[in-house]
Amino acid sequence: TVLNQQLHSTILTMSIFIIVALVLSIISAIYFSKKISNPILLITKLINKTSELDLKYDNNFDVILGYKDETGIMAKSVLNLREELRNIVGNIKQTSTNVSNHSQSLSTTINEVVHSIDAVTQTVEELAKGATEQARDSQEGTEKLINLADEINTANDNAGLLTASSNNTKVVNTQGMQAMEVLVNKLEENNQAVSQIAENINMLSDK
């Protein structure tokens, strides 16, 4: 009948409409899901690279900066973080290079200081050795001076004894001279007496 035909046509039209709507919904869902998931997947990949300390610049991720939603904001933050990390790593490398250079310079300076200390130590040891030898020589010189002083004192004592002996000798000589003079006087007196006696004898013999 006409009513059945209209009903059948309406059901067919609604079925076609529903199918088209379902297909369009599925297509729309796939499109929007990819539109939402692709940036999320890119951000996830970028975060994973960052967590692995892979900080090399990759322009494949610049496309997510074009999104104006939350994914674009997240992408910009992550890329800025990676830029800051690259700067920090660069500064650390530069600092490490400077520290290495300063360490080498410090090592060279330390070696020079050690050599200087060794030279000073050797000089001090030589000075100490020289001072010891000088002290020993001084002690020997002092002992020699003491011995010389003792000898001088002995010589002075001997000179005193010699002077005393000389003085005694002078006294004895003086006394001897005086005795000789007395003896000579006695001899002269004796001679005079003998001459007188002889003269007297001659006078007696003449008579």
PDB file of C-alpha atoms in Angstrom:
ATOM      1  CA  THR A   1       0.000   0.000   0.000  1.00  0.00           C
ATOM      2  CA  VAL A   2       0.917   3.629  -0.237  1.00  0.00           C
ATOM      3  CA  LEU A   3       1.302   3.902   3.549  1.00  0.00           C
ATOM      4  CA  ASN A   4       3.685   0.990   3.662  1.00  0.00           C
ATOM      5  CA  GLN A   5       5.683   2.404   0.825  1.00  0.00           C
ATOM      6  CA  GLN A   6       5.963   5.789   2.554  1.00  0.00           C
ATOM      7  CA  LEU A   7       6.921   4.064   5.807  1.00  0.00           C
ATOM      8  CA  HIS A   8       9.490   1.958   4.048  1.00  0.00           C
ATOM      9  CA  SER A   9      10.874   5.044   2.282  1.00  0.00           C
ATOM     10  CA  THR A  10      11.049   6.947   5.549  1.00  0.00           C
ATOM     11  CA  ILE A  11      12.832   4.085   7.301  1.00  0.00           C
ATOM     12  CA  LEU A  12      15.268   3.814   4.409  1.00  0.00           C
ATOM     13  CA  THR A  13      15.919   7.537   4.435  1.00  0.00           C
ATOM     14  CA  MET A  14      16.444   7.576   8.200  1.00  0.00           C
ATOM     15  CA  SER A  15      18.709   4.547   7.959  1.00  0.00           C
ATOM     16  CA  ILE A  16      20.780   6.209   5.277  1.00  0.00           C
ATOM     17  CA  PHE A  17      20.882   9.400   7.341  1.00  0.00           C
ATOM     18  CA  ILE A  18      21.907   7.488  10.447  1.00  0.00           C
ATOM     19  CA  ILE A  19      24.608   5.601   8.569  1.00  0.00           C
ATOM     20  CA  VAL A  20      25.939   8.817   7.021  1.00  0.00           C
ATOM     21  CA  ALA A  21      25.858  10.480  10.425  1.00  0.00           C
ATOM     22  CA  LEU A  22      27.701   7.522  11.979  1.00  0.00           C
ATOM     23  CA  VAL A  23      30.302   7.577   9.214  1.00  0.00           C
ATOM     24  CA  LEU A  24      30.722  11.331   9.594  1.00  0.00           C
ATOM     25  CA  SER A  25      30.952  10.923  13.376  1.00  0.00           C
ATOM     26  CA  ILE A  26      33.587   8.223  13.042  1.00  0.00           C
ATOM     27  CA  ILE A  27      35.567  10.298  10.552  1.00  0.00           C
ATOM     28  CA  SER A  28      35.262  13.343  12.775  1.00  0.00           C
ATOM     29  CA  ALA A  29      36.279  11.333  15.825  1.00  0.00           C
ATOM     30  CA  ILE A  30      39.303   9.910  14.010  1.00  0.00           C
ATOM     31  CA  TYR A  31      40.266  13.354  12.711  1.00  0.00           C
ATOM     32  CA  PHE A  32      39.934  15.113  16.054  1.00  0.00           C
ATOM     33  CA  SER A  33      41.534  12.245  17.946  1.00  0.00           C
ATOM     34  CA  LYS A  34      44.535  12.394  15.631  1.00  0.00           C
ATOM     35  CA  LYS A  35      44.592  16.154  15.883  1.00  0.00           C
ATOM     36  CA  ILE A  36      44.676  15.878  19.674  1.00  0.00           C
ATOM     37  CA  SER A  37      46.828  12.757  19.977  1.00  0.00           C
ATOM     38  CA  ASN A  38      49.541  13.692  17.458  1.00  0.00           C
ATOM     39  CA  PRO A  39      50.735  16.747  19.419  1.00  0.00           C
ATOM     40  CA  ILE A  40      50.535  14.738  22.630  1.00  0.00           C
ATOM     41  CA  LEU A  41      52.595  11.978  21.050  1.00  0.00           C
ATOM     42  CA  LEU A  42      55.144  14.534  19.806  1.00  0.00           C
ATOM     43  CA  ILE A  43      55.343  16.163  23.247  1.00  0.00           C
ATOM     44  CA  THR A  44      55.697  12.719  24.848  1.00  0.00           C
ATOM     45  CA  LYS A  45      58.506  11.854  22.451  1.00  0.00           C
ATOM     46  CA  LEU A  46      60.165  15.204  23.145  1.00  0.00           C
ATOM     47  CA  ILE A  47      59.904  14.676  26.907  1.00  0.00           C
ATOM     48  CA  ASN A  48      61.381  11.178  26.546  1.00  0.00           C
ATOM     49  CA  LYS A  49      64.323  12.565  24.544  1.00  0.00           C
ATOM     50  CA  THR A  50      64.822  15.196  27.225  1.00  0.00           C
ATOM     51  CA  SER A  51      64.708  12.599  30.019  1.00  0.00           C
ATOM     52  CA  GLU A  52      67.418  10.659  28.149  1.00  0.00           C
ATOM     53  CA  LEU A  53      69.505  13.878  28.058  1.00  0.00           C
ATOM     54  CA  ASP A  54      69.249  13.972  24.273  1.00  0.00           C
ATOM     55  CA  LEU A  55      69.217  17.759  23.966  1.00  0.00           C
ATOM     56  CA  LYS A  56      70.093  18.084  20.283  1.00  0.00           C
ATOM     57  CA  TYR A  57      67.956  20.577  18.380  1.00  0.00           C
ATOM     58  CA  ASP A  58      65.343  18.846  16.165  1.00  0.00           C
ATOM     59  CA  ASN A  59      63.182  21.010  13.907  1.00  0.00           C
ATOM     60  CA  ASN A  60      60.642  18.217  13.590  1.00  0.00           C
ATOM     61  CA  PHE A  61      59.189  19.368  16.887  1.00  0.00           C
ATOM     62  CA  ASP A  62      58.725  22.985  15.766  1.00  0.00           C
ATOM     63  CA  VAL A  63      55.358  22.097  14.253  1.00  0.00           C
ATOM     64  CA  ILE A  64      53.760  21.694  17.696  1.00  0.00           C
ATOM     65  CA  LEU A  65      54.590  25.328  18.476  1.00  0.00           C
ATOM     66  CA  GLY A  66      51.855  26.274  16.016  1.00  0.00           C
ATOM     67  CA  TYR A  67      49.119  24.836  18.244  1.00  0.00           C
ATOM     68  CA  LYS A  68      47.279  27.466  20.248  1.00  0.00           C
ATOM     69  CA  ASP A  69      45.804  25.098  22.812  1.00  0.00           C
ATOM     70  CA  GLU A  70      47.328  23.507  25.914  1.00  0.00           C
ATOM     71  CA  THR A  71      49.515  21.198  23.815  1.00  0.00           C
ATOM     72  CA  GLY A  72      51.151  24.200  22.163  1.00  0.00           C
ATOM     73  CA  ILE A  73      51.802  25.769  25.581  1.00  0.00           C
ATOM     74  CA  MET A  74      53.259  22.503  26.888  1.00  0.00           C
ATOM     75  CA  ALA A  75      55.419  22.133  23.778  1.00  0.00           C
ATOM     76  CA  LYS A  76      56.769  25.663  24.134  1.00  0.00           C
ATOM     77  CA  SER A  77      57.589  25.042  27.801  1.00  0.00           C
ATOM     78  CA  VAL A  78      59.389  21.790  27.018  1.00  0.00           C
ATOM     79  CA  LEU A  79      61.354  23.357  24.164  1.00  0.00           C
ATOM     80  CA  ASN A  80      62.312  26.306  26.375  1.00  0.00           C
ATOM     81  CA  LEU A  81      63.409  23.825  29.043  1.00  0.00           C
ATOM     82  CA  ARG A  82      65.551  22.004  26.500  1.00  0.00           C
ATOM     83  CA  GLU A  83      67.111  25.301  25.422  1.00  0.00           C
ATOM     84  CA  GLU A  84      67.915  26.180  29.023  1.00  0.00           C
ATOM     85  CA  LEU A  85      69.379  22.713  29.582  1.00  0.00           C
ATOM     86  CA  ARG A  86      71.553  23.110  26.461  1.00  0.00           C
ATOM     87  CA  ASN A  87      72.790  26.445  27.807  1.00  0.00           C
ATOM     88  CA  ILE A  88      73.481  24.894  31.201  1.00  0.00           C
ATOM     89  CA  VAL A  89      75.343  21.982  29.605  1.00  0.00           C
ATOM     90  CA  GLY A  90      77.341  24.425  27.486  1.00  0.00           C
ATOM     91  CA  ASN A  91      78.211  26.473  30.572  1.00  0.00           C
ATOM     92  CA  ILE A  92      79.181  23.290  32.427  1.00  0.00           C
ATOM     93  CA  LYS A  93      81.431  22.250  29.539  1.00  0.00           C
ATOM     94  CA  GLN A  94      83.040  25.685  29.461  1.00  0.00           C
ATOM     95  CA  THR A  95      83.451  25.651  33.231  1.00  0.00           C
ATOM     96  CA  SER A  96      84.903  22.146  33.074  1.00  0.00           C
ATOM     97  CA  THR A  97      87.364  23.296  30.423  1.00  0.00           C
ATOM     98  CA  ASN A  98      88.339  26.300  32.545  1.00  0.00           C
ATOM     99  CA  VAL A  99      88.678  24.107  35.638  1.00  0.00           C
ATOM    100  CA  SER A 100      90.804  21.642  33.673  1.00  0.00           C
ATOM    101  CA  ASN A 101      93.043  24.452  32.427  1.00  0.00           C
ATOM    102  CA  HIS A 102      93.308  25.927  35.919  1.00  0.00           C
ATOM    103  CA  SER A 103      94.004  22.454  37.314  1.00  0.00           C
ATOM    104  CA  GLN A 104      96.835  21.972  34.851  1.00  0.00           C
ATOM    105  CA  SER A 105      98.183  25.418  35.683  1.00  0.00           C
ATOM    106  CA  LEU A 106      97.823  24.675  39.392  1.00  0.00           C
ATOM    107  CA  SER A 107      99.552  21.331  38.923  1.00  0.00           C
ATOM    108  CA  THR A 108     102.423  23.066  37.125  1.00  0.00           C
ATOM    109  CA  THR A 109     102.620  25.675  39.874  1.00  0.00           C
ATOM    110  CA  ILE A 110     102.568  22.968  42.557  1.00  0.00           C
ATOM    111  CA  ASN A 111     105.380  21.112  40.782  1.00  0.00           C
ATOM    112  CA  GLU A 112     107.399  24.322  40.617  1.00  0.00           C
ATOM    113  CA  VAL A 113     106.729  24.973  44.308  1.00  0.00           C
ATOM    114  CA  VAL A 114     107.775  21.396  45.152  1.00  0.00           C
ATOM    115  CA  HIS A 115     110.994  21.859  43.169  1.00  0.00           C
ATOM    116  CA  SER A 116     111.579  25.181  44.940  1.00  0.00           C
ATOM    117  CA  ILE A 117     110.955  23.549  48.326  1.00  0.00           C
ATOM    118  CA  ASP A 118     113.363  20.755  47.423  1.00  0.00           C
ATOM    119  CA  ALA A 119     115.976  23.321  46.420  1.00  0.00           C
ATOM    120  CA  VAL A 120     115.402  25.291  49.638  1.00  0.00           C
ATOM    121  CA  THR A 121     115.582  22.070  51.672  1.00  0.00           C
ATOM    122  CA  GLN A 122     118.830  21.109  49.986  1.00  0.00           C
ATOM    123  CA  THR A 123     120.220  24.600  50.603  1.00  0.00           C
ATOM    124  CA  VAL A 124     119.156  24.458  54.252  1.00  0.00           C
ATOM    125  CA  GLU A 125     120.765  21.039  54.619  1.00  0.00           C
ATOM    126  CA  GLU A 126     123.959  22.357  53.058  1.00  0.00           C
ATOM    127  CA  LEU A 127     123.846  25.397  55.342  1.00  0.00           C
ATOM    128  CA  ALA A 128     123.223  23.162  58.347  1.00  0.00           C
ATOM    129  CA  LYS A 129     126.114  20.943  57.298  1.00  0.00           C
ATOM    130  CA  GLY A 130     128.309  23.998  56.830  1.00  0.00           C
ATOM    131  CA  ALA A 131     127.171  25.394  60.184  1.00  0.00           C
ATOM    132  CA  THR A 132     127.953  22.052  61.830  1.00  0.00           C
ATOM    133  CA  GLU A 133     131.388  21.975  60.266  1.00  0.00           C
ATOM    134  CA  GLN A 134     131.893  25.610  61.205  1.00  0.00           C
ATOM    135  CA  ALA A 135     130.816  24.862  64.769  1.00  0.00           C
ATOM    136  CA  ARG A 136     133.209  21.923  64.863  1.00  0.00           C
ATOM    137  CA  ASP A 137     135.995  24.096  63.450  1.00  0.00           C
ATOM    138  CA  SER A 138     135.105  26.818  65.948  1.00  0.00           C
ATOM    139  CA  GLN A 139     135.236  24.293  68.760  1.00  0.00           C
ATOM    140  CA  GLU A 140     138.587  23.032  67.549  1.00  0.00           C
ATOM    141  CA  GLY A 141     139.781  26.627  67.229  1.00  0.00           C
ATOM    142  CA  THR A 142     138.538  27.380  70.743  1.00  0.00           C
ATOM    143  CA  GLU A 143     140.312  24.308  72.088  1.00  0.00           C
ATOM    144  CA  LYS A 144     143.479  25.395  70.294  1.00  0.00           C
ATOM    145  CA  LEU A 145     143.126  28.902  71.724  1.00  0.00           C
ATOM    146  CA  ILE A 146     142.626  27.418  75.208  1.00  0.00           C
ATOM    147  CA  ASN A 147     145.728  25.248  74.739  1.00  0.00           C
ATOM    148  CA  LEU A 148     147.637  28.285  73.465  1.00  0.00           C
ATOM    149  CA  ALA A 149     146.446  30.297  76.467  1.00  0.00           C
ATOM    150  CA  ASP A 150     147.594  27.479  78.762  1.00  0.00           C
ATOM    151  CA  GLU A 151     150.948  27.411  77.027  1.00  0.00           C
ATOM    152  CA  ILE A 152     151.190  31.190  77.287  1.00  0.00           C
ATOM    153  CA  ASN A 153     150.337  30.982  80.984  1.00  0.00           C
ATOM    154  CA  THR A 154     152.956  28.235  81.383  1.00  0.00           C
ATOM    155  CA  ALA A 155     155.458  30.363  79.517  1.00  0.00           C
ATOM    156  CA  ASN A 156     154.563  33.316  81.727  1.00  0.00           C
ATOM    157  CA  ASP A 157     155.031  31.126  84.801  1.00  0.00           C
ATOM    158  CA  ASN A 158     158.342  29.890  83.450  1.00  0.00           C
ATOM    159  CA  ALA A 159     159.304  33.449  82.613  1.00  0.00           C
ATOM    160  CA  GLY A 160     158.475  34.406  86.205  1.00  0.00           C
ATOM    161  CA  LEU A 161     160.588  31.556  87.487  1.00  0.00           C
ATOM    162  CA  LEU A 162     163.349  32.553  85.093  1.00  0.00           C
ATOM    163  CA  THR A 163     163.105  36.159  86.274  1.00  0.00           C
ATOM    164  CA  ALA A 164     163.228  35.000  89.874  1.00  0.00           C
ATOM    165  CA  SER A 165     166.204  32.778  89.095  1.00  0.00           C
ATOM    166  CA  SER A 166     167.832  35.638  87.237  1.00  0.00           C
ATOM    167  CA  ASN A 167     167.244  37.927  90.173  1.00  0.00           C
ATOM    168  CA  ASN A 168     168.663  35.287  92.511  1.00  0.00           C
ATOM    169  CA  THR A 169     171.632  34.933  90.202  1.00  0.00           C
ATOM    170  CA  LYS A 170     172.132  38.679  90.234  1.00  0.00           C
ATOM    171  CA  VAL A 171     172.034  38.656  94.014  1.00  0.00           C
ATOM    172  CA  VAL A 172     174.522  35.783  94.163  1.00  0.00           C
ATOM    173  CA  ASN A 173     176.738  37.510  91.613  1.00  0.00           C
ATOM    174  CA  THR A 174     176.568  40.704  93.611  1.00  0.00           C
ATOM    175  CA  GLN A 175     177.406  38.845  96.738  1.00  0.00           C
ATOM    176  CA  GLY A 176     180.246  37.057  94.912  1.00  0.00           C
ATOM    177  CA  MET A 177     181.600  40.355  93.612  1.00  0.00           C
ATOM    178  CA  GLN A 178     181.464  41.791  97.042  1.00  0.00           C
ATOM    179  CA  ALA A 179     183.256  38.734  98.426  1.00  0.00           C
ATOM    180  CA  MET A 180     185.860  39.030  95.668  1.00  0.00           C
ATOM    181  CA  GLU A 181     186.382  42.672  96.512  1.00  0.00           C
ATOM    182  CA  VAL A 182     186.799  41.771 100.156  1.00  0.00           C
ATOM    183  CA  LEU A 183     189.183  38.981  99.153  1.00  0.00           C
ATOM    184  CA  VAL A 184     191.122  41.342  96.892  1.00  0.00           C
ATOM    185  CA  ASN A 185     191.366  43.841  99.700  1.00  0.00           C
ATOM    186  CA  LYS A 186     192.490  41.120 102.031  1.00  0.00           C
ATOM    187  CA  LEU A 187     195.076  39.985  99.465  1.00  0.00           C
ATOM    188  CA  GLU A 188     196.289  43.530  99.040  1.00  0.00           C
ATOM    189  CA  GLU A 189     196.491  43.919 102.767  1.00  0.00           C
ATOM    190  CA  ASN A 190     198.267  40.561 102.906  1.00  0.00           C
ATOM    191  CA  ASN A 191     200.694  41.646 100.220  1.00  0.00           C
ATOM    192  CA  GLN A 192     201.334  44.856 102.014  1.00  0.00           C
ATOM    193  CA  ALA A 193     201.945  42.930 105.225  1.00  0.00           C
ATOM    194  CA  VAL A 194     204.240  40.515 103.391  1.00  0.00           C
ATOM    195  CA  SER A 195     206.073  43.395 101.779  1.00  0.00           C
ATOM    196  CA  GLN A 196     206.446  45.058 105.136  1.00  0.00           C
ATOM    197  CA  ILE A 197     207.718  41.879 106.685  1.00  0.00           C
ATOM    198  CA  ALA A 198     210.136  41.366 103.806  1.00  0.00           C
ATOM    199  CA  GLU A 199     211.307  44.905 104.118  1.00  0.00           C
ATOM    200  CA  ASN A 200     211.766  44.482 107.817  1.00  0.00           C
ATOM    201  CA  ILE A 201     213.692  41.275 107.247  1.00  0.00           C
ATOM    202  CA  ASN A 202     215.930  43.032 104.723  1.00  0.00           C
ATOM    203  CA  MET A 203     216.572  45.826 107.160  1.00  0.00           C
ATOM    204  CA  LEU A 204     217.463  43.329 109.832  1.00  0.00           C
ATOM    205  CA  SER A 205     219.773  41.454 107.515  1.00  0.00           C
ATOM    206  CA  ASP A 206     221.584  44.697 106.599  1.00  0.00           C
ATOM    207  CA  LYS A 207     222.376  45.316 110.193  1.00  0.00           C
TER     208      LYS A 207
END
